[in-house]
Coordinates of C-alpha atoms in Angstrom, one line a residue:
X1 CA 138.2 10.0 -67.7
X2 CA 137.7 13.6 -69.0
X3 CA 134.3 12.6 -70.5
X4 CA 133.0 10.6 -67.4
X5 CA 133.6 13.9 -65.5
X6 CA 131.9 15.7 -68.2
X7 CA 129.0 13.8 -67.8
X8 CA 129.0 13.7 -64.4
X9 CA 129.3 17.3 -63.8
X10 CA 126.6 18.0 -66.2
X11 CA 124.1 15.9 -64.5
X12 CA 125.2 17.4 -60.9
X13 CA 125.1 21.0 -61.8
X14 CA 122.8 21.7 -64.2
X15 CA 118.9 21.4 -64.9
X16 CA 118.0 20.7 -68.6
X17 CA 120.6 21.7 -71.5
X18 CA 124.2 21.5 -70.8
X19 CA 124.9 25.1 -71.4
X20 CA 128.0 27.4 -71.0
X21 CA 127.8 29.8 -67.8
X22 CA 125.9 32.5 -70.2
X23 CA 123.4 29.6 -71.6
X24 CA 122.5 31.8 -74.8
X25 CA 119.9 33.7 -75.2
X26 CA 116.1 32.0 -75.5
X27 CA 114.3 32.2 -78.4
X28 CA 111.2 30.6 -77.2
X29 CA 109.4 28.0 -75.0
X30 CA 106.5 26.0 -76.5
X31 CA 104.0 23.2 -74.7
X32 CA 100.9 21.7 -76.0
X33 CA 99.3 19.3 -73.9
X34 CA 96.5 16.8 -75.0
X35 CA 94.9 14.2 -73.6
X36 CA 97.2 11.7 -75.3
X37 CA 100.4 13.6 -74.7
X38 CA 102.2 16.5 -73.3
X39 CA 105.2 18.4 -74.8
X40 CA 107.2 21.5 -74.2
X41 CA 110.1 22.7 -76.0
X42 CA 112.9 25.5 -75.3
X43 CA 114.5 26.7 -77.8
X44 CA 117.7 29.2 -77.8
X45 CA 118.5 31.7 -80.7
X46 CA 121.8 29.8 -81.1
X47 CA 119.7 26.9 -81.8
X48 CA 120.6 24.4 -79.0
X49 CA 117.0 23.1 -77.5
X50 CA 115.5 20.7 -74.3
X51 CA 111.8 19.0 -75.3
X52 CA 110.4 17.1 -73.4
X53 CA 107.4 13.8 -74.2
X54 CA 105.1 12.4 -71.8
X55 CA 102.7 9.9 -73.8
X56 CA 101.1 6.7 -72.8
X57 CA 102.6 7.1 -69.9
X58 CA 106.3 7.3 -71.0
X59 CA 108.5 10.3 -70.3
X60 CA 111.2 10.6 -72.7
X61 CA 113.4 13.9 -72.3
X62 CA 115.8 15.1 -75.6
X63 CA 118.6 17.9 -75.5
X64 CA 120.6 18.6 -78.8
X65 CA 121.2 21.3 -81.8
X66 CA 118.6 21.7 -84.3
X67 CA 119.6 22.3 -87.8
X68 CA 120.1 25.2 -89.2
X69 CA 117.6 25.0 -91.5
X70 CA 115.2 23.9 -89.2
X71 CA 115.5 27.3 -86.7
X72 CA 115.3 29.3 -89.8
X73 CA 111.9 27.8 -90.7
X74 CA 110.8 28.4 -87.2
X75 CA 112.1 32.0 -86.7
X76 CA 109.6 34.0 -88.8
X77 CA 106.7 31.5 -87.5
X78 CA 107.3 33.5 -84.2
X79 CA 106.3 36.6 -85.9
X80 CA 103.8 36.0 -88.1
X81 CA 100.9 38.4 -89.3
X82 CA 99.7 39.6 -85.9
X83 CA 101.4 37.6 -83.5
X84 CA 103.7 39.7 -81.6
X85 CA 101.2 42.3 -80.9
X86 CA 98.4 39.6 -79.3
X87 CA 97.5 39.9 -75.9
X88 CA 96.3 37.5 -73.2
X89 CA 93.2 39.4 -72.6
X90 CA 92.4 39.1 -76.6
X91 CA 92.1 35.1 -75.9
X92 CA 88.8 33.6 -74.3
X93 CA 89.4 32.6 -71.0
X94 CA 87.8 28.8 -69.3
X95 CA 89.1 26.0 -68.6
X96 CA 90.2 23.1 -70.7
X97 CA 87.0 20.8 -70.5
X98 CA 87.0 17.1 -71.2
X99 CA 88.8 17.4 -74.5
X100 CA 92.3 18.8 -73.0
X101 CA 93.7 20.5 -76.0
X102 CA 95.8 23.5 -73.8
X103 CA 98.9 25.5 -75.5
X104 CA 100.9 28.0 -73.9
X105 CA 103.9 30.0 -76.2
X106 CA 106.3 32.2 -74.8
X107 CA 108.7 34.6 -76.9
X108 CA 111.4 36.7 -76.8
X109 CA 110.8 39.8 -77.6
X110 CA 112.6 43.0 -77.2
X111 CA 110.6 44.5 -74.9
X112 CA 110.7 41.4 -72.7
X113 CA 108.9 37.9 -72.8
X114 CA 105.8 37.1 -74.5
X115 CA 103.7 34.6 -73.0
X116 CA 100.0 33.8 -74.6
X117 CA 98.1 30.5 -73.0
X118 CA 95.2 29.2 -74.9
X119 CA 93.3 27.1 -72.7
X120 CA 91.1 25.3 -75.1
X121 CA 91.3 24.4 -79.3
X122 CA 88.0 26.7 -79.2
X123 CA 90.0 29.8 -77.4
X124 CA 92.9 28.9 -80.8
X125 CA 89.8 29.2 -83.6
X126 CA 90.3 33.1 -84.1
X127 CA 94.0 33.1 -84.1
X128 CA 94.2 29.6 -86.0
X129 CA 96.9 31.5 -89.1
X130 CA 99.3 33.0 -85.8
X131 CA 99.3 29.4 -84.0
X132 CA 98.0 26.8 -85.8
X133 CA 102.0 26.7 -88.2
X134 CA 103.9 26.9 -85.0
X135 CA 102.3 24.1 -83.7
X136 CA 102.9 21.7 -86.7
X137 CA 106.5 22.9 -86.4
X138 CA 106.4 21.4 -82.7
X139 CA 104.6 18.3 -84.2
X140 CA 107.6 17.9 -86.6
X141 CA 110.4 18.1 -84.2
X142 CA 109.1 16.8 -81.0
X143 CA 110.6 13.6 -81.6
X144 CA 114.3 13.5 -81.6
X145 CA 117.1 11.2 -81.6
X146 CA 119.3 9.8 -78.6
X147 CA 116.7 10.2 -75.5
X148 CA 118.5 11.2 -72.6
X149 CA 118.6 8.3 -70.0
X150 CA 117.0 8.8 -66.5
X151 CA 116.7 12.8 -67.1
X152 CA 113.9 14.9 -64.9
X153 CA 112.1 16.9 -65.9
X154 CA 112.9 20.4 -65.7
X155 CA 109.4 21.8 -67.8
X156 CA 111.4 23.1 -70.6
X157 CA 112.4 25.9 -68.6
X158 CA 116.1 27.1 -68.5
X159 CA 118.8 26.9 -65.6
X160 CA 118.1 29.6 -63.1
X161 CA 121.5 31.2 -63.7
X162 CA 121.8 31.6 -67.6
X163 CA 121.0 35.2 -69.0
X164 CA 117.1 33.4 -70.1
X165 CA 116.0 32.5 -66.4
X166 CA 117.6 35.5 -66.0
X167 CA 115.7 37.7 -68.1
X168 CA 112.4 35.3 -67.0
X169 CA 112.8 36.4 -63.7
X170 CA 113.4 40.0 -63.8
X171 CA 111.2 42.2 -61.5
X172 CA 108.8 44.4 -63.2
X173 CA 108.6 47.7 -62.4
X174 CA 104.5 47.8 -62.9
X175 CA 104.3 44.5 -60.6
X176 CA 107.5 43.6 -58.7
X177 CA 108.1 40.7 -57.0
X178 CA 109.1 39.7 -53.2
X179 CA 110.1 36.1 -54.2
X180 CA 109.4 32.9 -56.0
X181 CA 110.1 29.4 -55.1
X182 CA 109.6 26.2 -56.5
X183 CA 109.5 22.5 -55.2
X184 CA 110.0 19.1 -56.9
X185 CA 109.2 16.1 -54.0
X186 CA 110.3 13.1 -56.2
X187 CA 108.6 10.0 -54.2
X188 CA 109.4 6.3 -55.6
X189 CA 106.4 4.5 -56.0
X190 CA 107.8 1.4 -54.7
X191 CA 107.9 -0.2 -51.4
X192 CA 110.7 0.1 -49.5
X193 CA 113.4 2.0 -47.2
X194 CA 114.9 5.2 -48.2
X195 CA 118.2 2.6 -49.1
X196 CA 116.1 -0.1 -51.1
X197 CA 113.7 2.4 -52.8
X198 CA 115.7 1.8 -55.8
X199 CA 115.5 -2.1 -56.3
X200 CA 111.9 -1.9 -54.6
X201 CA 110.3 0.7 -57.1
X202 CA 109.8 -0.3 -61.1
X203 CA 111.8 0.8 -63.6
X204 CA 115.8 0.1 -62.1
X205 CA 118.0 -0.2 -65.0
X206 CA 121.9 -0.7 -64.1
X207 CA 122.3 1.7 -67.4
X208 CA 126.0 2.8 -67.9
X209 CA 126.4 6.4 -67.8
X210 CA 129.9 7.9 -68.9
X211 CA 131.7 3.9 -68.9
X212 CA 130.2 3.6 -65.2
X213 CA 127.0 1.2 -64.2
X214 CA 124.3 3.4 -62.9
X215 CA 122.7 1.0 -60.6
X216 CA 120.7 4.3 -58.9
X217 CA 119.1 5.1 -61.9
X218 CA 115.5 4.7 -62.2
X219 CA 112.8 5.1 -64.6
X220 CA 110.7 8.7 -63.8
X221 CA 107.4 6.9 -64.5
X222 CA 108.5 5.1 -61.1
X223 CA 107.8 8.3 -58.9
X224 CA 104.9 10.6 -57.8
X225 CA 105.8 13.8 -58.4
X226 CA 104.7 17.0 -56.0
X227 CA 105.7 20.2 -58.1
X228 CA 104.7 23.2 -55.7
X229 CA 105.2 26.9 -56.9
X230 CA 104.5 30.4 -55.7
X231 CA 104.9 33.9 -56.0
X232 CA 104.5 37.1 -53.6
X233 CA 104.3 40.1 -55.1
X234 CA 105.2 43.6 -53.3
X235 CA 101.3 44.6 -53.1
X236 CA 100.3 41.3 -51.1
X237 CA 98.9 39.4 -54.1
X238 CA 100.6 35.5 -54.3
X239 CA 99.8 33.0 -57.0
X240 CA 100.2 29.2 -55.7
X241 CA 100.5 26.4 -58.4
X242 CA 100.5 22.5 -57.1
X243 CA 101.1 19.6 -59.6
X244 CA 101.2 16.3 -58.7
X245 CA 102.2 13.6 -61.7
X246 CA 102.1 9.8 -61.4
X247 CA 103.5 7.3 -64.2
X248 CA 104.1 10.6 -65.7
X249 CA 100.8 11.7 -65.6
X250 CA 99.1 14.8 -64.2
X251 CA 96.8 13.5 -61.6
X252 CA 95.9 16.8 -59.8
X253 CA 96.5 20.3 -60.7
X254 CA 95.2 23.6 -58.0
X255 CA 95.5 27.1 -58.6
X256 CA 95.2 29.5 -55.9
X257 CA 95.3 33.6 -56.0
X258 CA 94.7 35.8 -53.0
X259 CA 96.2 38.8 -51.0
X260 CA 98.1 38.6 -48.1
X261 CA 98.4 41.7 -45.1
X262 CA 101.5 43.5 -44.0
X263 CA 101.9 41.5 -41.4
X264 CA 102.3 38.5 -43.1
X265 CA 104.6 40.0 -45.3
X266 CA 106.8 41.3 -42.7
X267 CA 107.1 38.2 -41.4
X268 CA 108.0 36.9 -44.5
X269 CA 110.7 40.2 -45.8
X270 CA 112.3 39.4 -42.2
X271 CA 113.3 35.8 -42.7
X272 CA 114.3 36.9 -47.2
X273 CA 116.2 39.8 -45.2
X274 CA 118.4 37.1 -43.3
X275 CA 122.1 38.1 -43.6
X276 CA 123.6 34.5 -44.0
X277 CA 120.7 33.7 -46.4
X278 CA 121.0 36.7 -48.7
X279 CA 124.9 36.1 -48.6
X280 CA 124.9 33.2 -50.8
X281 CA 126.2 33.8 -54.3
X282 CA 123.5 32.4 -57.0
X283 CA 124.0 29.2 -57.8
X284 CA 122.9 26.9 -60.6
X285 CA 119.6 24.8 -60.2
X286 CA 120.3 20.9 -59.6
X287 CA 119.8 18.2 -61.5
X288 CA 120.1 14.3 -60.5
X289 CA 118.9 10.8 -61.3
X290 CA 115.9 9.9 -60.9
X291 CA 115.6 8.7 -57.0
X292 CA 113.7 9.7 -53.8
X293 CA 114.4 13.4 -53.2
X294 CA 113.5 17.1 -53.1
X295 CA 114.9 20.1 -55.3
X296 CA 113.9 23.5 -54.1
X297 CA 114.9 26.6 -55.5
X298 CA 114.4 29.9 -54.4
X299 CA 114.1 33.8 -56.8
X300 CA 114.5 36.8 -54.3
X301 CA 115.2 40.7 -55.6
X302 CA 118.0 42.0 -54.1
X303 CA 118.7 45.7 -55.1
X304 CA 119.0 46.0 -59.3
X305 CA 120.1 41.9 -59.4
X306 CA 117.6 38.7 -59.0
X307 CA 119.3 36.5 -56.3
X308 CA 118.8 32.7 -57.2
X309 CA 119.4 29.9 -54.5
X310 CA 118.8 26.1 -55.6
X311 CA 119.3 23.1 -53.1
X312 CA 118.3 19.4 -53.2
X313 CA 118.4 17.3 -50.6
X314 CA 118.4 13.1 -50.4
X315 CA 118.0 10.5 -48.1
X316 CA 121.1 9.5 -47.0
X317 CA 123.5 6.4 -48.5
X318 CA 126.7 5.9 -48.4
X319 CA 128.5 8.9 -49.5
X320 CA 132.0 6.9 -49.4
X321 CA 130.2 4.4 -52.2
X322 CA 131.3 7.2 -55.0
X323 CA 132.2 10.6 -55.7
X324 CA 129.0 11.3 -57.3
X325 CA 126.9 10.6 -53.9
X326 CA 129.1 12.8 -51.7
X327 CA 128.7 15.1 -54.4
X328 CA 124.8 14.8 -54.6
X329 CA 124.7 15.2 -50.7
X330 CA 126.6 18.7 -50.8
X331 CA 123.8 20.3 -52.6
X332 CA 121.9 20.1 -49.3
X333 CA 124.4 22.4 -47.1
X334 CA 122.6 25.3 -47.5
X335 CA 118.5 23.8 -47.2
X336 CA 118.8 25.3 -43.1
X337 CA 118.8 28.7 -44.8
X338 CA 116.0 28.0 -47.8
X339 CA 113.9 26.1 -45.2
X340 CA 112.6 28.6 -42.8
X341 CA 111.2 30.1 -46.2
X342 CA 109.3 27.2 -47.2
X343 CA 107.9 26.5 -43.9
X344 CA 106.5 30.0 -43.9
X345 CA 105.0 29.6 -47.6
X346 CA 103.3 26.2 -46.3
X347 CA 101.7 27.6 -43.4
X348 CA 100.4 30.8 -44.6
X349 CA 99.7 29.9 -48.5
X350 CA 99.4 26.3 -49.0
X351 CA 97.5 25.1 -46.0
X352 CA 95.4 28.4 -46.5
X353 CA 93.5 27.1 -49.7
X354 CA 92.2 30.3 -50.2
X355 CA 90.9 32.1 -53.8
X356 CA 91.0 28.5 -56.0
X357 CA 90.8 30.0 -59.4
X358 CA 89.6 27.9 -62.1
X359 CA 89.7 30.3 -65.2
X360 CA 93.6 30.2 -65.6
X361 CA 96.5 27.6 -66.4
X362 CA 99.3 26.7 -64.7
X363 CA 102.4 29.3 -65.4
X364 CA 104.9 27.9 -63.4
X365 CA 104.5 31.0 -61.1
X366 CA 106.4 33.5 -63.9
X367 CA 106.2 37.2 -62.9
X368 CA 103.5 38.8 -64.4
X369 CA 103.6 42.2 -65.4
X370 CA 99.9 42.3 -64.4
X371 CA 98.3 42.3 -60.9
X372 CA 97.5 38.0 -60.6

């Protein structure tokens, strides 16, 4: 009984790695994406890690320790020759072309977060000794042991609440932030109701979890996935990302940077200054099986602290069938407050369309220390 609500509780309340309310501190995030396969990798100094594998059209998703040995091989790696001292604006700029060959590395530093894209294999030619040894120690340990089952995908990144989302989200003093926000849209590819979505869409597979028959659990190759981020910065300037995978596959991928007035951000500062909305306590970002849903969560300064505010929301079953539904449904009590926030981002950033940039890579809509 203790494990099962172990297990449970890990998959309700937390995104990625099972970590302890402090989560460690990271020691760097790493993602190379090809035209036969993407993976990322986060990595914590204490040497706990979450990869991730899409290839041929299979998602697989690994948490676990690396060895000892294995971290110490991959520490120095992250400073090598002239490594920490490379800037973005040193690495040529483009996009990917036909032959998708894209790597992004971000590192901890102690000034703060490093994070270097290289768009093309072309762009990693002049820095081939700095990257070329951390990516063949990615190519090493990509594939681990014990897969976990019916996991989503979280894109390496870390729950919002340890001290490394934390110290990912920190405003900037050069470039602060007004807020961030995120959206998963998980949409079963199956015919069929909101209640038969599961037996309707491929990839159903009964598996026990924690001594208890999962019969909710689905494949993620079974869903279209909508990832939607933005940022607003205090100067009017936004970045909006929008992925959409299918089969586990990135089907369509839009970039957009532009400026926004003052009185669009007024608007926008009046519904982040709501008093019930900037009264919730930070909470962890949600994780569930794979089935027909929507996880938003929302980044907002507030005074010296970086308020975090994650909600998912399902169609409705039968919350009496198990603790775990009723369970899954509470995460939705606060989406009234998040809401008016992500109807305002729709309207006056997404449906907007305006400044498609097609000379940068998707960042998952970090805070930049730079004007976007």
């Amino acid at each position: 009984m203790r494990t099962l609500s172990a297990v449970i509780l890990c998959i309700i309340v937390i995104t990625g790695i099972c970590l302890s309310q402090d989560g460690g501190s990271p020691l760097t995030r790493i993602e190379h994406q090809t035209r036969a396969e993407d993976v990322c990798m986060l990595v914590l100094k204490d040497g706990r890690f979450h990869t991730e594998r899409t290839a041929a059209g299979r998602a697989q998703v690994f948490d676990g320790t690396l060895a000892s040995s294995t971290l110490t091989e991959l520490e120095p790696l992250l400073n090598t020759n002239g490594l920490p001292e490379l800037k973005q604006s040193q690495i040529e700029a483009g996009t990917a072309g036909e032959d998708i060959d894209q790597v992004m590395i971000t590192i901890a530093r102690s000034n703060g977060f490093q994070t270097l894209t290289f768009p093309s294999a072309k762009s990693r030619k002049p820095f081939k000794s700095e990257v070329d040894p951390i990516l063949k120690w990615l190519d090493r340990n990509k594939q681990q042991q014990n897969s976990v089952p019916n996991a989503v995908s979280t894109r390496c990144m870390p729950p919002q609440t340890t001290q490394a989302a934390k110290s990912l989200t920190t405003q900037n003093a050069a470039n602060p932030f007004m807020m961030r926000i995120l959206t998963d849209l998980y949409e079963p590819k199956g015919s069929g109701t909101a209640l038969s979505s599961v037996s309707a869409a491929k990839g159903t597979t009964g598996q026990n979890v924690g001594g208890v028959t999962n019969t909710d659990a689905m494949d993620i190759n079974a869903f279209k996935i909508t990832h939607t981020c933005a940022i607003l910065y205090d100067s009017g300037r936004y970045r909006f990302e929008k992925i959409i995978r299918e089969s586990g596959i990135v089907v369509k991928s839009e970039i957009f940077r532009d400026t926004l007035d003052m009185t669009q951000l007024g608007g926008l500062q009046r519904l982040l200054d709501n008093p019930k909305l900037a009264a919730l306590p930070s909470n962890m970002a949600t994780a569930f099986f794979g089935r027909e849903g929507e996880f938003t969560s929302l980044s907002i300064p507030r005074n010296s602290s970086v308020q975090s505010v994650n909600v998912a929301t399902f169609p409705p079953r039968n919350a009496s069938a198990d603790l775990r539904e009723a369970a899954l449904q509470s995460l939705g009590t606060n989406a009234p407050l998040v809401n008016p926030v992500r109807k305002w981002i729709k309207q006056n950033v997404e449906e907007r369309r305006s400044g498609l940039a097609t000379d940068t890579r998707p960042t998952d809509c970090m805070p930049s220390a730079q004007p976007e």
